[in-house]
Tab-separated table of C-alpha atoms in Angstrom:
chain	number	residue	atom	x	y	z
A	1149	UNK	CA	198.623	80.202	207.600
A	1150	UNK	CA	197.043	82.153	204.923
A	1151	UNK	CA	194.793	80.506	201.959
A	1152	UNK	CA	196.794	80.361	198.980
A	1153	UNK	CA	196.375	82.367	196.356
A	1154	UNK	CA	195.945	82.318	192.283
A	1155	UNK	CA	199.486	84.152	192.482
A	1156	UNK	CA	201.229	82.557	195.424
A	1157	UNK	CA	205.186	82.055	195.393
A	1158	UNK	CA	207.099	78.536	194.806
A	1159	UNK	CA	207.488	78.294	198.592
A	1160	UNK	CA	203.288	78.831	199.555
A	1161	UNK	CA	202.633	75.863	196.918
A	1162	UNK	CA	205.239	73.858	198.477
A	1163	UNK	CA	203.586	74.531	202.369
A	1164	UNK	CA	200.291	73.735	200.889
A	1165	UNK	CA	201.592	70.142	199.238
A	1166	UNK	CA	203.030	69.336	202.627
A	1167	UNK	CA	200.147	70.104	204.527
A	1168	UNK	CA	197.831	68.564	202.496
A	1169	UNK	CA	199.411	65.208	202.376
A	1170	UNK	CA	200.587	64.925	205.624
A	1171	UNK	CA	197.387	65.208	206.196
A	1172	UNK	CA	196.016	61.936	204.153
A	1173	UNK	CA	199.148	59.832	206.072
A	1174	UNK	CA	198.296	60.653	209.202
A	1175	UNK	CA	194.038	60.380	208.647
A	1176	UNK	CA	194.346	57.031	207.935
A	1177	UNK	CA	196.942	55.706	210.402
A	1178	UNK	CA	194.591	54.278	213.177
A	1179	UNK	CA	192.761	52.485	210.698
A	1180	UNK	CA	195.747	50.720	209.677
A	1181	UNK	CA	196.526	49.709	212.721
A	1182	UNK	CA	193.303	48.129	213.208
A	1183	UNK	CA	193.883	46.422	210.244
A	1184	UNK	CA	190.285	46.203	209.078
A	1185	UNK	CA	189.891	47.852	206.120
A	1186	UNK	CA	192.773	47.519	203.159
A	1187	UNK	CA	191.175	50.464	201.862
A	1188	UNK	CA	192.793	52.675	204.888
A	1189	UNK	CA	196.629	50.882	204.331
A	1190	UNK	CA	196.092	51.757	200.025
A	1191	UNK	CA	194.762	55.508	201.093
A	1192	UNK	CA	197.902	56.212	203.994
A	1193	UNK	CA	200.506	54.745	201.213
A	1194	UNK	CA	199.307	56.908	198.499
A	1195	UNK	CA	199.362	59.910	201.179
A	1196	UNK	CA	202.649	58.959	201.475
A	1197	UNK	CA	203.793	58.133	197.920
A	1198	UNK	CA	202.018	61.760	197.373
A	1199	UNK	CA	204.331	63.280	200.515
A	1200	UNK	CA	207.426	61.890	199.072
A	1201	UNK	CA	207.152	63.691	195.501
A	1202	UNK	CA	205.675	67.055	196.983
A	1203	UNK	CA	209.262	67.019	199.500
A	1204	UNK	CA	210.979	66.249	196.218
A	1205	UNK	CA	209.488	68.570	193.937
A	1206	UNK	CA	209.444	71.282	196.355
A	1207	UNK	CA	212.917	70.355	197.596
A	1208	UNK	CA	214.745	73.358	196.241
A	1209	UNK	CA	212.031	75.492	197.957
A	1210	UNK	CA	212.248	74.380	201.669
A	1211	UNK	CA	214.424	73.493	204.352
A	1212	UNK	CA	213.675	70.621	207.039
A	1213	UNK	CA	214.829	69.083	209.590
A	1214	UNK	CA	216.204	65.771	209.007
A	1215	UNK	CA	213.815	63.442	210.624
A	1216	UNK	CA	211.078	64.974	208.233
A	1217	UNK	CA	213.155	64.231	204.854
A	1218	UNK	CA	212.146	62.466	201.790
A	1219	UNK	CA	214.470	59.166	202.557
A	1220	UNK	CA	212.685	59.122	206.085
A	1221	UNK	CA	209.416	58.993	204.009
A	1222	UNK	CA	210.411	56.041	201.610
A	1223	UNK	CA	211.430	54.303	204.412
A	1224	UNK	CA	208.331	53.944	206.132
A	1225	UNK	CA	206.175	53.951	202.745
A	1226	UNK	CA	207.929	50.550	201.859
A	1227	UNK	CA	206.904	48.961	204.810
A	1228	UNK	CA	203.232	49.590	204.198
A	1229	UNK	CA	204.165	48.803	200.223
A	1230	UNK	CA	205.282	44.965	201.431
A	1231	UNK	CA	202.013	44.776	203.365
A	1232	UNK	CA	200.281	46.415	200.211
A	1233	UNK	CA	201.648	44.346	197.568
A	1234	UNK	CA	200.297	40.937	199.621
A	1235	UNK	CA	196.781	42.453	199.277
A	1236	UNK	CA	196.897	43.198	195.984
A	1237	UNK	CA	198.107	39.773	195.214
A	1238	UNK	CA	195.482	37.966	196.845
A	1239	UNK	CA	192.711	40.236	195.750
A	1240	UNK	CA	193.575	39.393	192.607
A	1241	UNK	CA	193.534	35.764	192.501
A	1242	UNK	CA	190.576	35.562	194.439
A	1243	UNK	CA	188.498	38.130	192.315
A	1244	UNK	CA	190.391	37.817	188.703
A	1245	UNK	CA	191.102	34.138	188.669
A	1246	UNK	CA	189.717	32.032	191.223
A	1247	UNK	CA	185.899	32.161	189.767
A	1248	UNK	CA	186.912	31.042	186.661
A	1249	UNK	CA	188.756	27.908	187.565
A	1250	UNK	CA	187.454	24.124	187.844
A	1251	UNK	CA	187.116	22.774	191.108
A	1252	UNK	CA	190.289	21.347	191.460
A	1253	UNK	CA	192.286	24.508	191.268
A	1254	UNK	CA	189.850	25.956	193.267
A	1255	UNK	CA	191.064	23.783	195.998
A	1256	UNK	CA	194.620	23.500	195.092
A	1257	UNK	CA	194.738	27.324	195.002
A	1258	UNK	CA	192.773	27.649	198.676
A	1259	UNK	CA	196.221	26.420	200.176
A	1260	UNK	CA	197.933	28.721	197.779
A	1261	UNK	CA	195.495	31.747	200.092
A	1262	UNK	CA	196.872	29.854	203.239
A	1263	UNK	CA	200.380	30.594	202.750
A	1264	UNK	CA	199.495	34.440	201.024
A	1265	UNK	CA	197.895	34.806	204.599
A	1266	UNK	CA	200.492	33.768	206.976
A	1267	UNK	CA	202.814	36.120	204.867
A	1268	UNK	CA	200.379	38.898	205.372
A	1269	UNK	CA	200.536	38.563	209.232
A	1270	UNK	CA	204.225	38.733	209.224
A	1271	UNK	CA	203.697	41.955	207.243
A	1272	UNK	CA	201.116	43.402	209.244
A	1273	UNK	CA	203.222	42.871	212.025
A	1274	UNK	CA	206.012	44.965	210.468
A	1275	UNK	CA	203.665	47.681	210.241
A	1276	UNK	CA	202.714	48.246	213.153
A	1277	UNK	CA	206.217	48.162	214.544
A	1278	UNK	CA	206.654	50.917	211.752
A	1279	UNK	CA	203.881	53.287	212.911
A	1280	UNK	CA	205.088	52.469	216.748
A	1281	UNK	CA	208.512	53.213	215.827
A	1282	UNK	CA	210.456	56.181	216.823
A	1283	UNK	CA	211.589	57.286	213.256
A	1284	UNK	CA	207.571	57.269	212.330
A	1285	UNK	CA	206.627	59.873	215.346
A	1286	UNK	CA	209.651	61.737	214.724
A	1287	UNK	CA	208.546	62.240	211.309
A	1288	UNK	CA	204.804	63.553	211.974
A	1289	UNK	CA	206.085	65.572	215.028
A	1290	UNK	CA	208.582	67.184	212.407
A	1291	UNK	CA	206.265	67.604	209.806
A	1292	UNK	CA	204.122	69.677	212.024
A	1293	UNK	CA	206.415	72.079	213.705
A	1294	UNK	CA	207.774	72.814	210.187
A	1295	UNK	CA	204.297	73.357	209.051
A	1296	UNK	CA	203.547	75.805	212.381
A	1297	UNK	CA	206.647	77.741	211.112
A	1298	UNK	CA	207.895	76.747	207.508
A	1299	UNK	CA	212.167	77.519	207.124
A	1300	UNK	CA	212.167	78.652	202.676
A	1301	UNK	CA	215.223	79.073	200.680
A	1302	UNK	CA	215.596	82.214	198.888
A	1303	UNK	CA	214.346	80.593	195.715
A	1304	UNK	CA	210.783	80.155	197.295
A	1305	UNK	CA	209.504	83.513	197.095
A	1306	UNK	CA	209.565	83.583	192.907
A	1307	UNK	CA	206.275	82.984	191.306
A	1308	UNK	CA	205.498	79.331	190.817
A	1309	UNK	CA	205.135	79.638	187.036
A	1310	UNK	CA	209.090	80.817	186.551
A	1311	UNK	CA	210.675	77.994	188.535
A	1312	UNK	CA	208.043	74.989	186.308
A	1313	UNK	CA	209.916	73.928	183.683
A	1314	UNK	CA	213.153	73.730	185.496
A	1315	UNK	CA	211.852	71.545	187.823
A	1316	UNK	CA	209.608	69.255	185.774
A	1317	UNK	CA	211.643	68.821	182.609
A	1318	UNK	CA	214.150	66.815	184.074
A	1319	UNK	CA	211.693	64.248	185.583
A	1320	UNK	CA	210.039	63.902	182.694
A	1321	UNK	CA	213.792	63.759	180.419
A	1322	UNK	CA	214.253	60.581	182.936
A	1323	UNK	CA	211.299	59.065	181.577
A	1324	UNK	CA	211.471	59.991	177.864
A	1325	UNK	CA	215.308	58.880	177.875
A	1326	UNK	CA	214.652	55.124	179.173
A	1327	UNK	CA	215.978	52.392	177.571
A	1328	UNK	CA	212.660	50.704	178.756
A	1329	UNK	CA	211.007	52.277	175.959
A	1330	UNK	CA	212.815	49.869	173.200
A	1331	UNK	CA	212.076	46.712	174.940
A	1332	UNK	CA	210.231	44.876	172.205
A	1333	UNK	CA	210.676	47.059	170.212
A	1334	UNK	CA	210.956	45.024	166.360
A	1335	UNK	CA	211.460	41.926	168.376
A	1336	UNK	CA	209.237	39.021	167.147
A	1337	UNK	CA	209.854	37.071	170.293
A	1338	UNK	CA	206.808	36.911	172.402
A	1339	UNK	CA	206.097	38.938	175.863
A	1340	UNK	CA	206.961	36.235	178.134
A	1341	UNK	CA	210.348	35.282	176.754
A	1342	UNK	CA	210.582	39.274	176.524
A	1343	UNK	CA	209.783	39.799	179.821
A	1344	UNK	CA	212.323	36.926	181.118
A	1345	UNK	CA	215.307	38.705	179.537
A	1346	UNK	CA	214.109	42.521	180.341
A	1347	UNK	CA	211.325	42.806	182.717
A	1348	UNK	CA	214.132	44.344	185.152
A	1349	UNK	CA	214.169	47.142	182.603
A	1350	UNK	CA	210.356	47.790	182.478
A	1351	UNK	CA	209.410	47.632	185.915
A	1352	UNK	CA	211.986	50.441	185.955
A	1353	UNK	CA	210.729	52.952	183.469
A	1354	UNK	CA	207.350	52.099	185.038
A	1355	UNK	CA	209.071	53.857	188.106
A	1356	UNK	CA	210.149	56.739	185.882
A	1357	UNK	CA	206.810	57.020	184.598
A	1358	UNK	CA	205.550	57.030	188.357
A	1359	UNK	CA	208.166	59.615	189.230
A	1360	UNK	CA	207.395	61.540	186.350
A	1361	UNK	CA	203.616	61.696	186.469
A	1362	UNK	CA	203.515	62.451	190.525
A	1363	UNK	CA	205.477	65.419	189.990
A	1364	UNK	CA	203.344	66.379	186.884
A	1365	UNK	CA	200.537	66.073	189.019
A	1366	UNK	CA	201.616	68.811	191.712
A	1367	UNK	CA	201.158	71.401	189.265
A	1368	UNK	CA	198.346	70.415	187.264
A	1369	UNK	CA	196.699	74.045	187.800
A	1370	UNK	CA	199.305	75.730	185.920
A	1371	UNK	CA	198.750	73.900	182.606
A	1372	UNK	CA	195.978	73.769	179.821
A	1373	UNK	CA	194.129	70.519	178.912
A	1374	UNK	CA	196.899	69.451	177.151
A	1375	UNK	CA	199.259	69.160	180.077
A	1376	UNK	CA	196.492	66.947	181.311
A	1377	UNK	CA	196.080	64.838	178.582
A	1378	UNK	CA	200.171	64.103	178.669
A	1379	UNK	CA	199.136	63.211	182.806
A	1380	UNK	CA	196.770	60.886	181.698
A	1381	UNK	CA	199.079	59.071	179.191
A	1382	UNK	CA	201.880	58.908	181.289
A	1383	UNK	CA	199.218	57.135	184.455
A	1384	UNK	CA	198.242	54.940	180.962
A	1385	UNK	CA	202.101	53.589	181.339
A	1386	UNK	CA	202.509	53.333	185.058
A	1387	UNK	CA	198.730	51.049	184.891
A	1388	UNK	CA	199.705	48.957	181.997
A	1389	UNK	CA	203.124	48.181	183.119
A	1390	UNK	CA	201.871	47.553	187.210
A	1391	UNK	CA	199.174	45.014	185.612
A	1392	UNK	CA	202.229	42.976	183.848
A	1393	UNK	CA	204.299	43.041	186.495
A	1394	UNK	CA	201.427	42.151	188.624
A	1395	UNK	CA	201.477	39.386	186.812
A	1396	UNK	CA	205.396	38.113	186.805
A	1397	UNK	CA	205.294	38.504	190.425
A	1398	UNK	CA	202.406	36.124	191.002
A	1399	UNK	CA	203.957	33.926	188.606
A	1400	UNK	CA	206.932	33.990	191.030
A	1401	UNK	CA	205.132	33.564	193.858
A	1402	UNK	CA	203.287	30.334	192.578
A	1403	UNK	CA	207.070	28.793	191.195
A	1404	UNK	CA	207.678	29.587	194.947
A	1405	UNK	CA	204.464	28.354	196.761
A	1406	UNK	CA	203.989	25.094	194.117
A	1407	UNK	CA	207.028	24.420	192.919
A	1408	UNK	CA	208.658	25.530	189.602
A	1409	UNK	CA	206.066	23.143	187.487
A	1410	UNK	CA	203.039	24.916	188.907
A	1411	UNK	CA	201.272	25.246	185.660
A	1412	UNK	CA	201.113	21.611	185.610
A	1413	UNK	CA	198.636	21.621	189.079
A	1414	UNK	CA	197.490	25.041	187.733
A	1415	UNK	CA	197.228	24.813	183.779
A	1416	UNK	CA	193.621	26.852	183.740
A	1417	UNK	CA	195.443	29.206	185.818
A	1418	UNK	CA	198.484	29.450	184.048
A	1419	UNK	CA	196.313	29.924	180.976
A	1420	UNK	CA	194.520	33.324	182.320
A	1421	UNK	CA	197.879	34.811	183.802
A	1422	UNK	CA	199.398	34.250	180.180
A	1423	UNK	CA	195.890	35.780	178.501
A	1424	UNK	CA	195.975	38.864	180.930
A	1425	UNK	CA	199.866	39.290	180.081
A	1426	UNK	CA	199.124	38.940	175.976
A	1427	UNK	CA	196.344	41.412	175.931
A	1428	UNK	CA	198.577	44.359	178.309
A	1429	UNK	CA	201.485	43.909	176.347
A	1430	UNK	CA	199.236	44.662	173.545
A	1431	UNK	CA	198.567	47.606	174.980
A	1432	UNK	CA	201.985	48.684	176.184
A	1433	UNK	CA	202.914	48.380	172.828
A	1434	UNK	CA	200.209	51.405	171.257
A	1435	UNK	CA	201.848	53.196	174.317
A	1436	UNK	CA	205.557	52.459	173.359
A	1437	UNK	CA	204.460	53.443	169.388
A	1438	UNK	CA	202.878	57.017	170.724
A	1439	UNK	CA	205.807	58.327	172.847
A	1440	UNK	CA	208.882	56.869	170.590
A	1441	UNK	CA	207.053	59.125	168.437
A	1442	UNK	CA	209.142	61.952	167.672
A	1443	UNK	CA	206.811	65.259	168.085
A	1444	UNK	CA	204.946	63.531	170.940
A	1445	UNK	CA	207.732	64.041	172.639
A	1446	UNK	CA	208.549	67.080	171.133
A	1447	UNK	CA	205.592	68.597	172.463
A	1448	UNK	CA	205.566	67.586	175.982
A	1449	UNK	CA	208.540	69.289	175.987
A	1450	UNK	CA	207.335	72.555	174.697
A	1451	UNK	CA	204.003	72.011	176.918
A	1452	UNK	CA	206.004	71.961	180.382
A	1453	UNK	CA	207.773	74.814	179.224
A	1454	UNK	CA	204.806	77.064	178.805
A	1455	UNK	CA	202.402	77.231	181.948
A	1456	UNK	CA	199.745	79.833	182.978
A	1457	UNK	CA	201.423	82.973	184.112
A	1458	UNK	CA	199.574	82.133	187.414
A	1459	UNK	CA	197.872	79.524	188.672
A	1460	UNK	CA	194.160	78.878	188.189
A	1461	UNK	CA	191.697	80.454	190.876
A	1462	UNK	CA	189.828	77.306	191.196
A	1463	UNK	CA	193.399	75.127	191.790
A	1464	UNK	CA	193.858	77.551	194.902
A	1465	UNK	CA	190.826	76.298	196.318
A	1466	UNK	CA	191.993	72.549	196.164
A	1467	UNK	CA	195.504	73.105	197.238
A	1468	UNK	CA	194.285	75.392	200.360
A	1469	UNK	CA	194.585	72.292	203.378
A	1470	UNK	CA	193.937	72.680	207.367
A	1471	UNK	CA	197.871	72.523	207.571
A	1472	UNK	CA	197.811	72.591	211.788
A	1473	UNK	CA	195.386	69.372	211.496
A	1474	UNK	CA	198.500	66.875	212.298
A	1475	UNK	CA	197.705	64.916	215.080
């Protein structure tokens, strides 16, 4: 396959998305499975989190076979996600909370990492019947005879830059038009009693924001810096948003581990989990204020409708992947 060039079609971008991050999922499989580094599991997830939008924002633009299709992808990303999710959980009471509590809740909480790790091994063992499993070898052996000899729609071969804003703007309508973004909103009750009555709602415009900024992120060399800046905002709400629900699941998981009156074995604890939520919802809220803002909005939209005629020379470079280097 050719390298791709400042003026390449719809269809070469979408071949070079593909290759590229079937590329990160498989690099980092055997290290999974070794299970040594969590590093290698956050690295093949992303790779496939990355895979999933490029078959969905290029979906108009290709045609595979159906072991190789989006759904396949999500199913096997949300095995690693479960596996994922445990690491992050205990990474962060070990390096956020843990040094800062007395000695008592030091040692309470050590049996709290006991049951965390005999989760994880049930997990880990899910995982590895995931990248063993025929629907996981299906989908690399797929992914690579497509990529040997890619099957486009007619629509592929128009220039990347006409076919943008039809397939970005309604992502990003999905995120502006969430009824997450009034949660709060002129409510004088306080985040936790918030977030007990409508943290289903957030976590799910945090999804739309994901959605949205993954598929903003494919095409980041067709825009100026202030496509880039709108990126960087939108990553602003998917962080924020992950760090407080980060923080109602461990409060779940401790109700579930320690009983529903774990604050009482746990109050320092309890005390930094409610301090961590205060100061993100803080922050969620200067978030909330700058895209209920009318001509914020306003001018993402006219942004996304106005890319570079072509894309930029130095983009081709960094979308240009080894696309036969599927093992």
């Amino acid at each position: 396959m050719s390298e791709v060039k400042p003026a390449a079609t719809f269809g070469d971008w979408a071949i070079a998305a593909l290759g590229k991050h079937s590329q990160k999922m498989v690099k980092h499989e055997a290290d999974v499975y070794q299970d040594k580094d969590p590093e290698a599991l956050h690295q093949m997830r992303v790779g496939m989190r990355r895979l999933r939008t490029a078959l969905v924002g290029f979906s108009r633009a290709i045609e595979l076979p159906k072991a190789a299709q989006e759904k396949k992808v999500g199913k096997i990303a949300r095995e690693l996600g479960t596996l994922r999710d445990l690491d992050v959980l205990h990474s962060g009471l070990e390096t956020d909370y843990y040094p800062v509590l007395g000695s008592q809740e030091q040692e309470k909480l050590k049996l709290v990492f006991k049951q965390l790790g005999k989760q994880r091994q049930q997990a880990y063992k899910n995982v590895t019947k995931t990248l063993e499993s025929k629907d996981y070898q299906k989908l690399k052996s797929s992914l690579s005879q497509w990529l040997e000899q890619p099957k486009l729609s007619a629509i592929a071969h128009l220039p990347l830059a006409e076919v943008l804003p039809d397939l970005l703007l309604p992502h990003v309508s999905n995120f502006l038009l969430h009824p997450g973004w009034f949660v709060g909103k002129d409510n004088n009750q306080d985040s936790a009693t918030i977030l007990d009555q409508e943290g289903d709602t957030l976590h799910s415009l945090r999804k739309a924001a994901k959605k949205a900024r993954y598929q903003m992120e494919l095409f980041t060399h067709c825009y100026d810096e202030h496509y880039q800046e709108y990126v960087k905002q939108i990553k602003g709400i998917q962080s924020i948003l992950g760090e407080i629900q980060d923080s109602v699941v461990l409060t779940e998981f401790l109700r579930e581990c320690c009983g529903k009156n774990f604050s009482q074995d746990f109050p320092h604890l309890q005390e930094q989990i409610t301090a961590v939520r205060a100061q993100k919802w803080q922050e969620w809220e200067q978030l909330q204020t700058y895209f209920l803002d009318a001509a914020t909005r306003q001018n993402l939209r006219l942004t996304i409708e106005n890319p570079y005629p072509t894309p930029t020379e130095e983009a081709s470079k960094d979308c240009t992947p080894n696309y036969l280097a599927m093992t």
